[in-house]
Each structure stands twice: as structure tokens, then as C-alpha cells.
Short mmCIF file of C-alpha atoms and ligand atoms in Angstrom, two decimals:
data_model
loop_
_atom_site.label_atom_id
_atom_site.label_comp_id
_atom_site.label_asym_id
_atom_site.label_seq_id
_atom_site.Cartn_x
_atom_site.Cartn_y
_atom_site.Cartn_z
CA SER Y 96 -21.25 -17.40 7.46
CA PRO Y 97 -20.85 -18.89 3.99
CA GLY Y 98 -24.04 -17.07 2.97
CA GLY Y 99 -22.41 -13.75 3.74
CA ARG Y 100 -19.55 -14.62 1.47
CA ARG Y 101 -21.81 -15.14 -1.50
CA CYS Y 102 -23.33 -11.71 -0.97
CA GLY Y 103 -23.06 -8.94 -3.50
CA GLY Y 104 -20.13 -7.13 -1.93
CA ARG Y 105 -17.75 -8.98 -4.23
CA ALA Y 106 -16.56 -7.14 -7.29
CA SER Y 107 -19.55 -8.72 -9.06
CA ALA Y 108 -20.03 -11.31 -11.75
CA ASP Y 109 -18.97 -8.85 -14.42
CA LEU Y 110 -15.73 -8.53 -12.54
CA GLY Y 111 -13.09 -7.66 -14.99
CA ARG Y 112 -14.10 -4.08 -15.51
CA THR Y 113 -10.99 -3.09 -17.47
CA SER Y 114 -11.60 0.62 -17.61
CA LEU Y 115 -13.00 3.53 -15.60
CA PRO Y 116 -16.15 5.44 -16.63
CA SER Y 117 -14.08 8.43 -17.74
CA ARG Y 118 -10.54 9.55 -18.47
CA MET Y 119 -8.65 11.79 -16.08
CA PHE Y 120 -8.23 15.59 -16.35
CA SER Y 121 -4.86 17.14 -17.07
CA ARG Y 122 -2.98 18.58 -14.14
CA ASN Y 123 -1.08 21.08 -16.24
CA ASP Y 124 -3.31 24.03 -15.40
CA PHE Y 125 -2.74 23.77 -11.68
CA SER Y 126 0.26 25.10 -9.85
CA ILE Y 127 0.87 22.95 -6.85
CA TRP Y 128 3.49 25.47 -5.76
CA SER Y 129 0.92 28.21 -5.25
CA ILE Y 130 -0.85 25.94 -2.77
CA LEU Y 131 2.21 24.63 -1.00
CA ARG Y 132 3.91 28.02 -0.70
CA LYS Y 133 1.31 28.94 1.90
CA CYS Y 134 1.81 25.75 3.77
CA ILE Y 135 5.52 25.08 4.16
CA GLY Y 136 6.03 23.77 7.65
CA MET Y 137 2.41 22.69 8.00
CA GLU Y 138 1.45 19.09 8.22
CA LEU Y 139 0.50 18.20 4.67
CA SER Y 140 -2.50 16.06 5.57
CA LYS Y 141 -4.27 19.23 6.74
CA ILE Y 142 -4.03 20.89 3.32
CA THR Y 143 -6.91 20.58 0.89
CA MET Y 144 -5.48 19.90 -2.56
CA PRO Y 145 -7.41 20.52 -5.79
CA VAL Y 146 -9.22 17.36 -6.82
CA VAL Y 147 -7.24 17.25 -10.06
CA PHE Y 148 -4.29 15.86 -8.06
CA ASN Y 149 -6.41 13.02 -6.73
CA GLU Y 150 -7.05 9.59 -8.08
CA PRO Y 151 -10.67 8.47 -7.78
CA LEU Y 152 -10.11 6.15 -4.81
CA SER Y 153 -10.29 6.62 -1.07
CA PHE Y 154 -7.17 5.76 0.94
CA LEU Y 155 -9.15 2.78 2.30
CA GLN Y 156 -9.34 1.44 -1.27
CA ARG Y 157 -5.71 2.25 -1.97
CA LEU Y 158 -4.77 0.06 1.02
CA THR Y 159 -6.68 -2.80 -0.57
CA ASP Y 160 -4.07 -2.83 -3.36
CA TYR Y 161 -1.99 -4.89 -0.91
CA MET Y 162 -4.24 -7.82 -1.82
CA GLU Y 163 -3.50 -7.91 -5.56
CA HIS Y 164 -0.99 -10.76 -5.16
CA THR Y 165 -2.97 -12.80 -2.60
CA TYR Y 166 -1.86 -15.94 -4.46
CA LEU Y 167 1.51 -15.51 -2.68
CA ILE Y 168 -0.23 -15.91 0.71
CA HIS Y 169 -2.08 -19.03 -0.46
CA LYS Y 170 1.27 -20.36 -1.70
CA ALA Y 171 3.05 -19.58 1.61
CA SER Y 172 0.28 -21.41 3.41
CA SER Y 173 0.66 -24.48 1.15
CA LEU Y 174 4.41 -24.90 1.85
CA ALA Y 175 5.66 -27.09 4.70
CA ASP Y 176 9.13 -25.52 4.98
CA PRO Y 177 9.01 -22.25 7.01
CA VAL Y 178 11.94 -20.73 5.08
CA GLU Y 179 10.13 -21.29 1.78
CA GLY Y 180 7.03 -19.86 3.47
CA MET Y 181 9.00 -16.77 4.51
CA GLN Y 182 10.18 -16.31 0.90
CA CYS Y 183 6.57 -16.09 -0.25
CA VAL Y 184 5.61 -13.76 2.59
CA ALA Y 185 8.57 -11.50 1.68
CA ALA Y 186 7.48 -11.55 -1.97
CA PHE Y 187 3.96 -10.63 -0.84
CA ALA Y 188 5.29 -7.71 1.27
CA VAL Y 189 7.31 -6.39 -1.71
CA SER Y 190 4.51 -6.95 -4.23
CA ALA Y 191 2.12 -5.06 -1.94
CA VAL Y 192 3.85 -1.74 -2.72
CA ALA Y 193 4.30 -2.48 -6.46
CA SER Y 194 0.88 -1.04 -7.25
CA GLN Y 195 2.21 2.37 -6.15
CA TRP Y 196 4.63 2.49 -9.06
CA GLU Y 197 3.86 5.65 -11.11
CA ARG Y 198 0.66 6.21 -9.11
CA THR Y 199 1.28 9.87 -8.26
CA GLY Y 200 -2.41 10.68 -7.77
CA LYS Y 201 -3.31 11.34 -4.16
CA PRO Y 202 -6.09 9.15 -2.78
CA PHE Y 203 -9.04 10.89 -1.10
CA ASN Y 204 -8.80 11.22 2.67
CA PRO Y 205 -11.31 8.85 4.26
CA LEU Y 206 -13.96 10.36 6.51
CA LEU Y 207 -14.19 9.20 10.11
CA GLY Y 208 -16.43 6.12 10.15
CA GLU Y 209 -15.98 5.46 6.43
CA THR Y 210 -15.75 1.76 5.55
CA TYR Y 211 -14.74 -0.28 2.53
CA GLU Y 212 -15.34 -3.91 1.73
CA LEU Y 213 -14.06 -6.07 -1.10
CA VAL Y 214 -14.89 -9.72 -1.72
CA ARG Y 215 -12.88 -11.46 -4.43
CA ASP Y 216 -14.06 -15.05 -4.77
CA ASP Y 217 -11.58 -15.52 -7.63
CA LEU Y 218 -8.59 -14.50 -5.46
CA GLY Y 219 -9.96 -16.22 -2.37
CA PHE Y 220 -10.32 -13.40 0.18
CA ARG Y 221 -12.71 -10.85 1.65
CA LEU Y 222 -11.65 -7.59 3.28
CA ILE Y 223 -13.22 -4.93 5.47
CA SER Y 224 -11.61 -1.62 6.43
CA GLU Y 225 -12.67 1.35 8.54
CA GLN Y 226 -11.33 4.84 9.16
CA VAL Y 227 -10.98 4.59 12.94
CA SER Y 228 -9.41 7.95 13.73
CA HIS Y 229 -9.40 11.36 12.05
CA HIS Y 230 -6.58 13.13 13.95
CA PRO Y 231 -4.24 11.42 13.34
CA PRO Y 232 -5.79 9.68 10.32
CA ILE Y 233 -5.72 5.91 11.02
CA SER Y 234 -7.14 3.23 8.71
CA ALA Y 235 -7.65 -0.33 10.00
CA PHE Y 236 -8.19 -3.36 7.76
CA HIS Y 237 -8.94 -7.06 8.22
CA ALA Y 238 -8.82 -9.61 5.40
CA GLU Y 239 -9.48 -13.34 5.60
CA GLY Y 240 -8.89 -16.21 3.21
CA LEU Y 241 -12.16 -17.66 1.97
CA ASN Y 242 -10.93 -21.19 2.68
CA ASN Y 243 -9.79 -20.18 6.18
CA ASP Y 244 -6.09 -20.43 5.33
CA PHE Y 245 -5.07 -16.93 6.47
CA ILE Y 246 -5.93 -13.70 8.27
CA PHE Y 247 -4.18 -10.50 7.19
CA HIS Y 248 -4.73 -7.35 9.21
CA GLY Y 249 -3.23 -4.05 10.22
CA SER Y 250 -3.65 -0.37 10.88
CA ILE Y 251 -1.91 2.34 8.86
CA TYR Y 252 -1.16 5.89 9.88
CA PRO Y 253 0.64 7.63 7.01
CA LYS Y 254 2.92 10.16 8.65
CA LEU Y 255 3.74 12.84 6.10
CA LYS Y 256 6.92 14.87 6.07
CA PHE Y 257 7.45 17.76 3.70
CA TRP Y 258 11.04 18.21 2.53
CA GLY Y 259 10.76 21.20 0.18
CA LYS Y 260 11.09 19.35 -3.12
CA SER Y 261 9.63 16.06 -1.92
CA VAL Y 262 7.04 14.54 0.39
CA GLU Y 263 7.75 11.46 2.46
CA ALA Y 264 4.91 9.21 3.64
CA GLU Y 265 5.99 6.88 6.41
CA PRO Y 266 3.27 4.21 6.83
CA LYS Y 267 3.35 3.77 10.59
CA GLY Y 268 1.47 0.77 11.94
CA THR Y 269 2.01 -2.97 12.16
CA ILE Y 270 0.92 -5.42 9.48
CA THR Y 271 0.17 -8.99 10.59
CA LEU Y 272 -0.24 -12.11 8.49
CA GLU Y 273 -1.45 -15.27 10.22
CA LEU Y 274 -1.13 -18.60 8.39
CA LEU Y 275 -3.75 -20.56 10.25
CA GLU Y 276 -2.83 -24.08 9.15
CA HIS Y 277 0.77 -23.58 10.37
CA ASN Y 278 -0.18 -21.63 13.47
CA GLU Y 279 2.31 -19.00 12.28
CA ALA Y 280 2.19 -15.21 12.54
CA TYR Y 281 4.37 -12.78 10.60
CA THR Y 282 4.54 -9.04 11.32
CA TRP Y 283 6.17 -6.14 9.47
CA THR Y 284 5.89 -2.43 8.64
CA ASN Y 285 5.76 -1.09 5.09
CA PRO Y 286 8.63 0.95 3.59
CA THR Y 287 8.52 4.74 3.39
CA CYS Y 288 7.14 6.17 0.16
CA CYS Y 289 8.85 9.29 -1.16
CA VAL Y 290 7.21 11.48 -3.84
CA HIS Y 291 9.78 13.68 -5.62
CA ASN Y 292 9.34 17.00 -7.48
CA ILE Y 293 6.09 18.07 -5.87
CA ILE Y 294 6.80 21.67 -6.87
CA VAL Y 295 8.56 21.60 -10.24
CA GLY Y 296 9.57 18.83 -12.59
CA LYS Y 297 8.02 15.44 -13.14
CA LEU Y 298 6.58 13.63 -10.12
CA TRP Y 299 8.13 10.25 -9.39
CA ILE Y 300 7.92 7.78 -6.54
CA GLU Y 301 10.54 5.92 -4.57
CA GLN Y 302 10.20 3.37 -1.75
CA CYS Y 303 12.99 3.43 0.83
CA GLY Y 304 14.02 2.07 4.17
CA ASN Y 305 14.18 -1.29 5.88
CA VAL Y 306 11.32 -3.74 6.19
CA GLU Y 307 11.79 -6.41 8.84
CA ILE Y 308 9.47 -9.41 8.61
CA THR Y 309 9.40 -11.61 11.72
CA ASN Y 310 8.08 -15.15 11.90
CA HIS Y 311 6.99 -15.24 15.54
CA LYS Y 312 6.87 -19.03 15.65
CA THR Y 313 10.40 -19.85 14.41
CA GLY Y 314 12.13 -16.55 15.23
CA ASP Y 315 13.31 -16.30 11.59
CA LYS Y 316 13.52 -12.79 10.18
CA CYS Y 317 13.67 -11.40 6.70
CA VAL Y 318 15.32 -7.98 6.58
CA LEU Y 319 14.77 -6.21 3.27
CA ASN Y 320 16.39 -2.93 2.26
CA PHE Y 321 14.49 -0.73 -0.21
CA LYS Y 322 17.34 1.31 -1.65
CA PRO Y 323 17.24 5.02 -2.38
CA CYS Y 324 18.13 5.49 -6.06
CA GLY Y 325 21.47 7.21 -5.44
CA LEU Y 326 23.24 9.68 -7.70
CA PHE Y 327 23.77 7.36 -10.65
CA GLY Y 328 20.40 5.68 -10.52
CA LYS Y 329 22.07 2.31 -10.26
CA GLU Y 330 19.99 1.41 -7.23
CA LEU Y 331 16.68 2.71 -8.62
CA HIS Y 332 13.77 0.60 -7.28
CA LYS Y 333 16.14 -2.06 -5.92
CA VAL Y 334 15.28 -4.28 -2.97
CA GLU Y 335 17.79 -6.58 -1.30
CA GLY Y 336 18.03 -8.54 1.91
CA TYR Y 337 18.42 -11.84 3.71
CA ILE Y 338 16.33 -14.39 5.50
CA GLN Y 339 18.12 -15.28 8.70
CA ASP Y 340 17.41 -17.60 11.61
CA LYS Y 341 17.33 -16.76 15.33
CA SER Y 342 21.13 -16.86 15.54
CA LYS Y 343 21.39 -14.44 12.56
CA LYS Y 344 22.68 -17.16 10.25
CA LYS Y 345 21.85 -16.20 6.67
CA LEU Y 346 19.58 -18.78 5.04
CA ARG Y 347 18.64 -17.11 1.74
CA ALA Y 348 19.40 -13.85 -0.06
CA LEU Y 349 16.52 -12.04 -1.76
CA TYR Y 350 16.93 -9.40 -4.47
CA GLY Y 351 14.99 -7.64 -7.19
CA LYS Y 352 13.00 -4.47 -7.80
CA TRP Y 353 9.70 -3.58 -6.14
CA THR Y 354 8.47 -2.40 -9.55
CA GLU Y 355 9.31 -5.66 -11.28
CA CYS Y 356 10.27 -8.93 -9.57
CA LEU Y 357 11.86 -10.67 -6.59
CA TYR Y 358 14.38 -13.55 -6.69
CA SER Y 359 15.87 -15.82 -4.05
CA VAL Y 360 19.40 -17.25 -4.12
CA ASP Y 361 22.00 -18.91 -1.88
CA PRO Y 362 23.52 -16.15 0.34
CA ALA Y 363 27.17 -17.06 -0.37
CA THR Y 364 26.56 -16.84 -4.13
CA PHE Y 365 24.84 -13.49 -3.62
CA ASP Y 366 27.68 -12.04 -1.50
CA ALA Y 367 30.30 -13.10 -4.06
CA TYR Y 368 28.29 -11.48 -6.83
CA LYS Y 369 27.87 -8.25 -4.83
CA LYS Y 370 31.59 -7.97 -4.14
CA ASN Y 371 32.38 -8.24 -7.81
CA ASP Y 372 29.64 -5.76 -8.73
CA LYS Y 373 30.94 -3.18 -6.25
CA LYS Y 374 34.38 -3.22 -7.87
CA ASN Y 375 32.86 -2.54 -11.30
CA THR Y 376 30.76 0.35 -9.99
CA GLU Y 377 33.73 2.10 -8.47
CA GLU Y 378 35.59 1.98 -11.77
CA LYS Y 379 32.59 3.41 -13.58
CA LYS Y 380 32.01 6.16 -11.01
CA ASN Y 381 35.44 7.63 -11.63
CA SER Y 382 34.67 8.05 -15.31
CA LYS Y 383 31.25 9.72 -14.90
CA GLN Y 384 30.39 13.39 -14.50
CA VAL Y 385 27.75 14.45 -11.98
CA SER Y 386 25.45 17.34 -12.84
CA ALA Y 387 23.39 18.57 -9.92
CA SER Y 388 20.18 20.36 -10.82
CA GLU Y 389 18.87 23.19 -8.69
CA GLU Y 390 15.35 23.01 -10.10
CA SER Y 391 14.26 19.43 -9.66
CA ASP Y 392 15.42 15.96 -8.75
CA GLU Y 393 15.08 14.18 -12.07
CA MET Y 394 14.47 10.49 -11.80
CA PRO Y 395 17.83 9.01 -12.78
CA MET Y 396 17.85 6.62 -15.71
CA PRO Y 397 18.87 3.22 -14.44
CA ASP Y 398 21.92 1.58 -16.03
CA SER Y 399 19.82 -1.30 -17.22
CA GLU Y 400 16.06 -1.61 -16.93
CA SER Y 401 15.83 -5.14 -15.65
CA VAL Y 402 17.32 -7.07 -12.81
CA PHE Y 403 20.50 -9.07 -13.42
CA VAL Y 404 19.60 -12.67 -12.58
CA ILE Y 405 22.32 -14.45 -10.62
CA PRO Y 406 22.70 -18.09 -11.75
CA ARG Y 407 20.63 -20.63 -9.76
CA SER Y 408 18.18 -17.98 -8.51
CA VAL Y 409 14.51 -18.81 -7.98
CA LEU Y 410 11.83 -16.36 -9.15
CA LEU Y 411 9.41 -15.61 -6.28
CA TRP Y 412 7.21 -12.95 -7.86
CA ARG Y 413 6.87 -10.98 -11.08
CA ILE Y 414 4.56 -7.98 -11.64
CA ALA Y 415 1.65 -8.34 -14.05
CA PRO Y 416 1.64 -5.78 -16.89
CA ARG Y 417 -0.72 -2.82 -16.47
CA PRO Y 418 -3.71 -2.67 -18.81
CA PRO Y 419 -3.22 -0.72 -22.08
CA ASN Y 420 -5.48 2.18 -21.01
CA SER Y 421 -3.67 2.57 -17.67
CA ALA Y 422 -1.88 5.83 -18.59
CA GLN Y 423 -5.23 7.60 -19.18
CA MET Y 424 -6.64 6.01 -16.01
CA TYR Y 425 -4.27 7.24 -13.27
CA ASN Y 426 -1.82 4.40 -14.05
CA PHE Y 427 -4.21 1.97 -12.35
CA THR Y 428 -3.49 -1.75 -12.29
CA SER Y 429 -6.22 -4.14 -13.46
CA PHE Y 430 -6.85 -4.86 -9.76
CA ALA Y 431 -7.39 -1.15 -8.98
CA MET Y 432 -9.80 -0.67 -11.93
CA VAL Y 433 -12.53 -2.71 -10.20
CA LEU Y 434 -12.15 -1.30 -6.67
CA ASN Y 435 -14.90 1.26 -7.14
CA GLU Y 436 -17.27 -0.92 -9.09
CA VAL Y 437 -20.73 -1.13 -7.57
CA ASP Y 438 -23.85 -2.77 -8.96
CA LYS Y 439 -27.47 -2.87 -7.82
CA GLU Y 440 -27.13 -6.15 -5.93
CA MET Y 441 -24.06 -4.92 -4.08
CA GLU Y 442 -25.64 -1.55 -3.34
CA SER Y 443 -28.52 -3.27 -1.58
CA VAL Y 444 -26.31 -5.11 0.93
CA ILE Y 445 -23.35 -2.85 1.72
CA PRO Y 446 -23.56 -0.33 4.60
CA LYS Y 447 -24.13 3.30 3.61
CA THR Y 448 -20.70 4.17 5.07
CA ASP Y 449 -18.91 2.29 2.25
CA CYS Y 450 -16.68 4.64 0.23
CA LYS Y 451 -17.99 3.16 -3.02
CA LEU Y 452 -21.05 5.31 -2.26
CA ARG Y 453 -19.06 8.53 -1.75
CA PRO Y 454 -20.24 11.45 -3.83
CA ASP Y 455 -17.60 13.94 -5.02
CA ILE Y 456 -14.90 15.08 -2.64
CA ARG Y 457 -15.43 18.82 -2.40
CA PRO Y 458 -18.96 19.06 -0.97
CA LEU Y 459 -17.94 16.05 1.06
CA GLU Y 460 -15.07 17.68 2.87
CA GLU Y 461 -17.34 20.63 3.60
CA LYS Y 462 -19.96 18.39 5.13
CA GLN Y 463 -17.27 16.63 7.12
CA ARG Y 464 -16.03 19.97 8.43
CA ALA Y 465 -19.55 21.00 9.50
CA ALA Y 466 -20.24 17.62 11.04
CA ARG Y 467 -16.97 17.78 12.95
CA LYS Y 468 -17.89 21.19 14.33
CA ASN Y 469 -21.13 19.68 15.61
CA ARG Y 470 -19.23 16.80 17.10
CA SER Y 471 -16.21 18.63 18.45
CA LYS Y 472 -17.72 19.08 21.91
CA SER Y 473 -18.01 15.35 22.19
CA GLU Y 474 -15.34 14.07 19.79
CA GLU Y 475 -14.38 11.45 22.38
CA ASP Y 476 -17.92 10.08 22.13
CA TRP Y 477 -17.10 8.84 18.63
CA LYS Y 478 -17.30 5.05 18.53
CA THR Y 479 -15.46 3.07 15.90
CA ARG Y 480 -17.73 0.40 14.54
CA TRP Y 481 -15.79 -2.62 13.31
CA PHE Y 482 -12.38 -2.24 14.98
CA HIS Y 483 -11.15 -1.57 18.52
CA GLN Y 484 -7.82 -0.39 19.83
CA GLY Y 485 -5.50 -2.90 21.46
CA PRO Y 486 -1.99 -4.33 21.46
CA ASN Y 487 -0.91 -6.45 18.48
CA PRO Y 488 -0.90 -10.00 19.91
CA TYR Y 489 2.49 -10.79 18.30
CA SER Y 490 4.54 -7.58 18.33
CA GLY Y 491 2.81 -5.87 21.28
CA ALA Y 492 2.69 -2.60 19.30
CA GLN Y 493 -0.42 -0.43 19.52
CA ASP Y 494 -2.83 -1.63 16.86
CA TRP Y 495 -6.48 -1.74 15.78
CA LEU Y 496 -8.13 -5.15 15.85
CA TYR Y 497 -11.25 -6.41 14.09
CA SER Y 498 -14.28 -6.66 16.39
CA GLY Y 499 -16.19 -9.04 14.12
CA SER Y 500 -19.78 -9.32 12.85
CA TYR Y 501 -19.40 -7.00 9.84
CA TRP Y 502 -20.31 -9.81 7.42
CA ASP Y 503 -23.59 -10.50 9.27
CA ARG Y 504 -24.84 -7.50 7.26
CA ASN Y 505 -26.94 -6.27 10.11
CA TYR Y 506 -26.27 -2.54 9.81
CA TYR Y 507 -28.12 -0.27 12.22
CA ASN Y 508 -27.34 3.20 13.62
CA LEU Y 509 -24.70 3.93 10.98
CA PRO Y 510 -23.29 7.45 11.10
CA ASP Y 511 -24.54 9.82 8.40
CA ILE Y 512 -21.17 10.78 6.94
CA TYR Y 513 -21.88 11.49 3.24
C1 LIG U 109 1.62 7.71 -15.15
O1 LIG U 109 2.89 7.28 -15.57
C2 LIG U 109 3.52 8.15 -16.52
C3 LIG U 109 4.80 7.49 -16.99
O2 LIG U 109 5.75 7.46 -15.99
C4 LIG U 109 3.73 9.51 -15.87
O3 LIG U 109 4.32 10.40 -16.82
C5 LIG U 109 2.40 10.07 -15.38
O4 LIG U 109 2.60 11.29 -14.69
C6 LIG U 109 1.71 9.07 -14.47
N1 LIG U 109 0.37 9.55 -14.15
C7 LIG U 109 -0.11 9.64 -12.91
C8 LIG U 109 -1.52 10.13 -12.77
O5 LIG U 109 0.56 9.37 -11.92
C1 LIG U 110 -25.40 20.03 13.14
O1 LIG U 110 -26.34 20.11 14.22
C2 LIG U 110 -27.55 20.75 13.87
C3 LIG U 110 -28.39 20.88 15.13
O2 LIG U 110 -28.41 19.70 15.87
C4 LIG U 110 -28.27 19.95 12.77
O3 LIG U 110 -29.47 20.60 12.38
C5 LIG U 110 -27.38 19.86 11.57
O4 LIG U 110 -27.96 19.03 10.57
C6 LIG U 110 -26.02 19.26 11.94
N1 LIG U 110 -25.13 19.31 10.80
C7 LIG U 110 -24.43 18.27 10.40
C8 LIG U 110 -23.63 18.45 9.18
O5 LIG U 110 -24.39 17.20 11.02
#
């Protein structure tokens, strides 16, 4: 209902909070090693970390960072040509992980039944998410364009792997974008996020692996490779790939950095440039010395900070600069700064399960543990509220789908989780 949209759940009229209520604590006094030493071989999501390693957001809110560049979805929906549409969708998929750059704080684990809503009239969307499973932890989300141009939904199960010096978070789960005016659906899976130097050295984040975006109407695919940085750091943050049609004919080449920008260019031009670049790298490699460090995997310094722009490329997306106080505020983007904002009007309409109402984490996790003990006899009796399990209508993969009626704001029998 349009009335529901007006309601106070949006990040309020004074949207544009540019700062958090307080600065963060220093992590220097905490040895992460002393915690992890006990836990090598354990699944990391079961370990309780000191709050000082957290950022003051629930994982449900962290997911919402995907929506920062919603303008790319509106743009994709406004374009008649499906290949141009795919370019914008690819830019959206890349931009969705850009907010993770230098965000080494761990988000709070959502409690079972926890929800989060965000309405951004200015960006033209509203979103609802719910923690639908505790073991394994699964978060489902459903966003819709306020002028009915798109639906964006998915379920994420971050599978953590501990590799001694690093932690890898593989975001299992399908992401679906439906462009309603074109009757088009795109699906993909996010890249794997790797956090280096969890024990000694400076923490830094890498995104790696392939992301395959499928347009289920045309059969076009965009296959993007998030490159591991490599020994010389030449590939640091780089993303490259092609848009190809059903017969695997390359239509466009895309390249850039997930921390910075994404360009599109003719594939033949791109391949010629790559061939030339490879020759230069091999010459350089022979003249460089490699020093392997036992202690930590330092983030290599890239050869040049910005992306070399191949002539006749088209810019698809560029990151917005972070606000000046970002370094004291968990390296938040301007978008992330408002995620936890709650005013009186909003408080009166949102359900009491919304993570904006979460008190501090420690007593919380204790309550959750006690509540789970109470529930454990009948854990299967737990009913998710706003999502239900089912196959993704496009990819067929197991997914969580929105059940509707959240925005009616008729909240009864909510679980007492805080
Ligand atoms: C923020 O970024 C700086 C610069 O890379 C980094 O040194 C710092 O550890 C980051 N802070 C957090 C909380 O991730
Ligand atoms: C657990 O169950 C007992 C008895 O039904 C109840 O008094 C208590 O409040 C419950 N604790 C939690 C945390 O739900």
C-alpha cells in the first residue's frame, strides 16, 4: 500500500546522518590469537569474539549495503537494449561488494527471527530482511523499487573457512534481480570475501572467485573474475570479464576494480590490450625480487593505484568517496552511517524484532543461548515470519522467498528475542 511506504521506517526526514553517536574503541589491546588458538579447526561462526572486533551493525544491515548503488538498477530498467541492461546489472553486482572495502569489523550475528527494514524514498526502494535459520545462519532479504520497476531478493549463508592466517567467507545463496517492465530476471552469487592477517599483521580484505550473472530471458551471461592479488600485487582488487550471448560469443568486455570503478569496452580491443600487457609483466617479473614473509601476508602495493582506461571505454560505475570521519567510524560509507538511525516516529511502527532496537551484543547472546535451550526440544517448531523456503523460480536452487504482508504493519505474536 502506498500508505505503508510513507511510514516512518524510512531513514527519516533528517536522513543524512553523517556520523555515528560515538567513535570506535581501539583493537590494540586485544589479542585475536589468544581466542583463535583455542579454536583452530572449529567453525568460526560458533566462536564468540570480543565486541571490540565488531562494527555496530547486524549482518542483516550489512547485507543492505548491496542497495547503496540502487540507481544502477533503475538505469538497467530504463534501457531497452538487454546488453546495455546487463552492463548495469554487472556494475550493480560489483558495486554491491565495494562497501566491504577496508571494513574489517565483524557484523553482529543476527538472532533467529531478527528482522531489518529500510525505506529510502530518495533512492527509490524499500527492503525487509529476516534471519530465517540459526544453524546454519541464513539471512533472507526482499527489496522492491518504489515505482514498481524491480524486485531484488536473495538468501545468504556465509560459509566460513579458517586458513590459519586468513578467513574466507563464501556467501552461498542465490541473488535474484527482476526487472519488471522487461519481464527479465537475472541471478548470480556473490564473490568470496577473504580477510587476511587475522592473527598478526594488518587486516585487509580481498574479493575473489567467479561471479556468473545470467539473464534468464535472453540466455546472455556475464562472467566476472575477481582476481586474487598475486605476488606482485598487480591484480589487487581487479575485476575482469565478458558479457556473452547463448552461443558464447563475446559481446562486451568489462574491467575495473571492485574498490573503485567498472568500465565496458569492445572485447577485441580488450583482448589486444591484455596480450600486450602480459608481455610487459613478464619482462618486469624477471627483474623483481620476491621476499616471502613468514609472519604475515602484507597487502601488496599495487603498481599503480588506478585503473588504466583503454581508449573508447565506457564508465559504468564509480565509487563515491567515503565521508571524512569514516576512519574513526569503522570505515563506514555514507550509506552505512544511517542504517542504524531510528527516531520516535519510526520506533512506533517497526516490529520489535527489528535489529535497530537491539541492545548491546553481550547480554544479547546470553539471552539467545538461554532462549535456545528452552526451545531446543522443539527447535523444529520455529516458524519464520516473513520468508518461506522454496526453489528459486529462475535458477531452481534452494532459496528463501518473501511471503508478503510485512508492510501492512500488522505485527502480532512476535517472538521475544531481545
Ligand atoms: C579502516 O581503514 C584503514 C586504512 O586502510 C585501516 O588501517 C583500518 O584498520 C580500517 N578500520 C577498520 C575498523 O576496518
Ligand atoms: C525459559 O522457560 C522458562 C519456563 O517456561 C521461562 O520462565 C523463562 O523466561 C524462559 N527463558 C527464556 C530466556 O526464554
